[in-house]
């Protein structure tokens, strides 16, 4: 460690008033930061990380106040500095980057003006010079075309770009210290990798020290030199990155690392930390982690552990570490037995929560479910169809759900009459298969349409074309009334548990809602019993069924959402980012619960997420989406070990490493995802692809079979001569070789189904371009690309319901 | 049936409804909390509002007879309220200043020297009585109009927001049409057409005042419709009507309460303006103020008439606004207590 600390916190204590006196949200925190160093402040939400940062800048929101301690920065105590001087420190010497770049920029000012303002506040420069300096800063942060971007408004920039602008503003005055509060949390993996790279470069170029606040241990590994772990307002462990991540000594740090799904092996139960971080007014007296700690003894609940120095640089605040005679399992052993159930008092789960679940309780709900399924079909013969088919499907192992050529477009309306002037092709030809009892993950960055796929399958969003077969029945072809029985079989769990629970309904009514609409349970008493049963199943205390959602913790709310979905006995559960909003330890609890439910109820999951760590742990198969299309699909092992599509490879490369021995997150793609309103022609990924060829911008690749799945990349295509005759593209026969000059197309005439005037006529089913006709119902001219022959095209159009019953397709000229 | 007995029935119904609501409210934690918090935060305002309501009720219970009319046949068959009876036989011949013992003009001795707290008007009527009777009219305007306007706005706003498309277009067309006309002119025209009865004035006020809340309810429904819990309900096969009744409308209730309170004061003021234009309801404060206008220009000026009506109006609106502010704060989920 370098000897001169630049920033030194000495027993910093920040309090917020509580009902019984002030509550220390940051309690007795001491740490130092040297010049050019990156210190990561890690912990779950509600541990006081952000308040620490705000305390340094003296920006703690009222009614909070800094109670005790000193904040020494360059020899001055920032706590006692006059307000005017403090203002000069903020921004000039200490700058901050916030989590949400969308709300941190003023939407009515151009970004250039905002960067100039940041400069002008601390450096009196002539306007012209400031403007040029701002351009240099933007260029430094890697924004393409900084001169042009200066005049743009925030809404014209993507999230990653906005974060670059924020960074440019923060480094405008070359601050000695940069506080980055969750700088990449709101960003996609590939953008996160770009920002992490940028921060690394800036630190090398400018020698700025960084206080990095994050909950993501991967980001910590990629960027930090030292790590400070916080729990409930106190620092529990501090040390060099390699040591803390590879040999954590505090039980909380150990728990955090083990709860990470990316570190666990598939099929293995995640080691969870029981309970939740308590609210500050309920922080226990002794060691604050004692209520959730597997090693806790009587002493822990009474005495605050002192900090033990394991080495000059590594300190831990734990009784178990301080004393050699502590009865504890060896640190680092995987078989650390953690108690399940109510460790954390009233908020903890108290149902049967063993890893495998004892035979008794696990069987009864299933029989209950079967009985009630039978009862339902007795009562309403119309429901016997899907139920019987369900039993059949499960036995034969046929795919439970098959999605073909799904398209969901949203109109862009404008003008006085709100005519649609274009389409946002959120989902544009997605194929997907979910086998019964398995987990399929749909992966992609934000805006790729993965959520819309889930919602379209459920009929929450109306698909424009395609088929969704559930047990062999096309759900999209059903009327709302016919669809009703299938609603039982398909359920969804959303990302934000708070938003997905009606704040004015009690837990019982929330869970019972679906039962009422499907007439499950004869009366209220029976339904209440079943709600209790379900609550136990998701490890919630049935005594809490009278509570309102805001009285539950985040993890408990998500359990409630799962219970609501399970209440109607679904067979496929669509989890739309179901664990993304949760802290690591809570995420582990929910993932374990989902696995357990899958085993017990033979549930199938369609897991929609951007978190590849979770995917690797949970999924059997993966489908990667990009701009409304599935670009690669295959088994989890193969995708992670041998990704074929360049986008998949870029996505995987961007994941921060969790192995402290290496840092791997590399930004392999540049730029941002294009707008789905105007997807690039040809292969949609080609503008960002490092391996794009001449044909990529012109032809759209179909899904080629590849290994144990499929890939939408020409690199995965078999050589043209190799395939059987029927597969020979029409164009390729004309010049005898597979490499026709790009842009030559097959022109055919077809009579297509055109419903109403609003029907878009620039459909692009797998590489087919339609010419816009002058009159409706007029024959369309199709420009098919050469990987399709006439027969294939005809088949394709029929299957997409685009070809009228009497419609024909004939080749006009080759 | 006579008008006065209908009025008694309405009072009885209101009392019954109030009692039922109170009983239901006691069982719901949220509303109980609202009441407890209200009593803690704004005891005075609550007391004032309760006082006005009591006075209005006392003025609504009426019957015939029981008063010595002194041979006046018309007066004998007049239905008098409890309030009227309390002030029976206290009429003077002309103006009296507050607590005076002689007439204001001419200095003739009064029948009840020193008995008129707020003096009398030109016809010798006790101003205190007139002021108290105004409370009934004010509450009637505020209450009845809100009762017409809010459900109407809720119905239109929620359907427009939930189903969108054509329904939304239709509702929005009506709203824009109404909003594009000058409110006061529309109000005057409606009163001219509908007549000057209490109900007609309330109806006119309702037509001109529902647009604001309708827009609010529509926007809020747009937001709620996309909430995950509504989506989850749809995925669970819950019918539209049930979603509206269980998820959308309950989550609009706080807006309804706040709108009611804010609308109330606006309506009472509107009526005062109508009265000033000579189109108001008989016996309202607005009318008192209107009549007192000319009296101010006499020499010496007759000021108590205007002052009494003005202060009564001001106090009621202030109290209602205080209560409304408090209710809004209490119902705001951000100020509600967090999970423990």
Coordinates of C-alpha atoms in Angstrom, one line a residue, chain A residues 19 282 455 458-460 484 487 490-492 494-496 499-505 509 513-514 516-518 548 550-552 557 564 568, chain B residues 27-31 226-229 231-239 242 246-248 250-254 331 333 336-340:
Chain A
X19 CA -39.0 6.2 16.0
X282 CA -34.1 -3.5 13.5
X455 CA -46.0 -11.8 -23.3
X458 CA -49.4 -15.7 -23.0
X459 CA -51.5 -13.5 -25.3
X460 CA -50.9 -10.4 -23.2
X484 CA -59.1 -19.5 -21.2
X487 CA -54.3 -19.8 -19.3
X490 CA -49.2 -21.0 -18.7
X491 CA -48.3 -18.6 -16.0
X492 CA -45.9 -15.8 -15.6
X494 CA -42.5 -10.7 -13.5
X495 CA -39.3 -8.9 -12.7
X496 CA -40.5 -6.3 -10.2
X499 CA -45.2 -3.8 -9.3
X500 CA -46.7 -7.1 -9.9
X501 CA -48.7 -7.2 -6.6
X502 CA -51.7 -5.0 -6.2
X503 CA -50.8 -2.8 -3.2
X504 CA -54.4 -2.7 -2.1
X505 CA -55.0 -6.5 -1.8
X509 CA -56.6 -12.5 -2.1
X513 CA -57.3 -14.5 -7.5
X514 CA -56.6 -17.0 -10.2
X516 CA -61.6 -17.7 -8.3
X517 CA -61.4 -17.0 -12.0
X518 CA -60.9 -20.8 -12.7
X548 CA -50.5 -6.3 2.4
X550 CA -45.7 -3.6 1.2
X551 CA -45.3 -5.5 4.5
X552 CA -43.3 -8.2 2.8
X557 CA -42.9 -10.7 -2.5
X564 CA -50.0 -16.8 -7.3
X568 CA -53.9 -22.5 -10.9
Chain B
X27 CA -62.9 -2.7 9.5
X28 CA -60.5 -1.5 6.8
X29 CA -57.2 -0.6 8.2
X30 CA -56.4 2.0 5.6
X31 CA -59.5 4.0 6.3
X226 CA -49.7 -1.7 -17.8
X227 CA -48.8 -2.6 -14.2
X228 CA -47.5 -6.1 -13.8
X229 CA -50.3 -7.1 -11.4
X231 CA -51.0 -8.2 -16.6
X232 CA -50.7 -11.1 -14.1
X233 CA -54.5 -11.0 -13.5
X234 CA -55.0 -11.1 -17.3
X235 CA -52.7 -14.1 -17.5
X236 CA -54.8 -15.7 -14.8
X237 CA -57.8 -15.4 -17.0
X238 CA -59.5 -12.7 -14.8
X239 CA -62.3 -10.9 -16.7
X242 CA -63.3 -7.9 -12.4
X246 CA -60.6 -5.2 -8.1
X247 CA -57.4 -3.7 -9.4
X248 CA -58.1 -0.4 -11.2
X250 CA -59.4 0.6 -5.8
X251 CA -56.1 2.0 -6.9
X252 CA -57.8 5.2 -8.0
X253 CA -59.6 5.7 -4.7
X254 CA -57.1 8.0 -3.3
X331 CA -53.2 8.3 1.5
X333 CA -48.2 5.5 -0.2
X336 CA -47.3 5.4 4.7
X337 CA -45.3 3.3 7.0
X338 CA -42.8 0.9 5.5
X339 CA -42.6 -2.9 6.3
X340 CA -41.2 -3.7 9.7

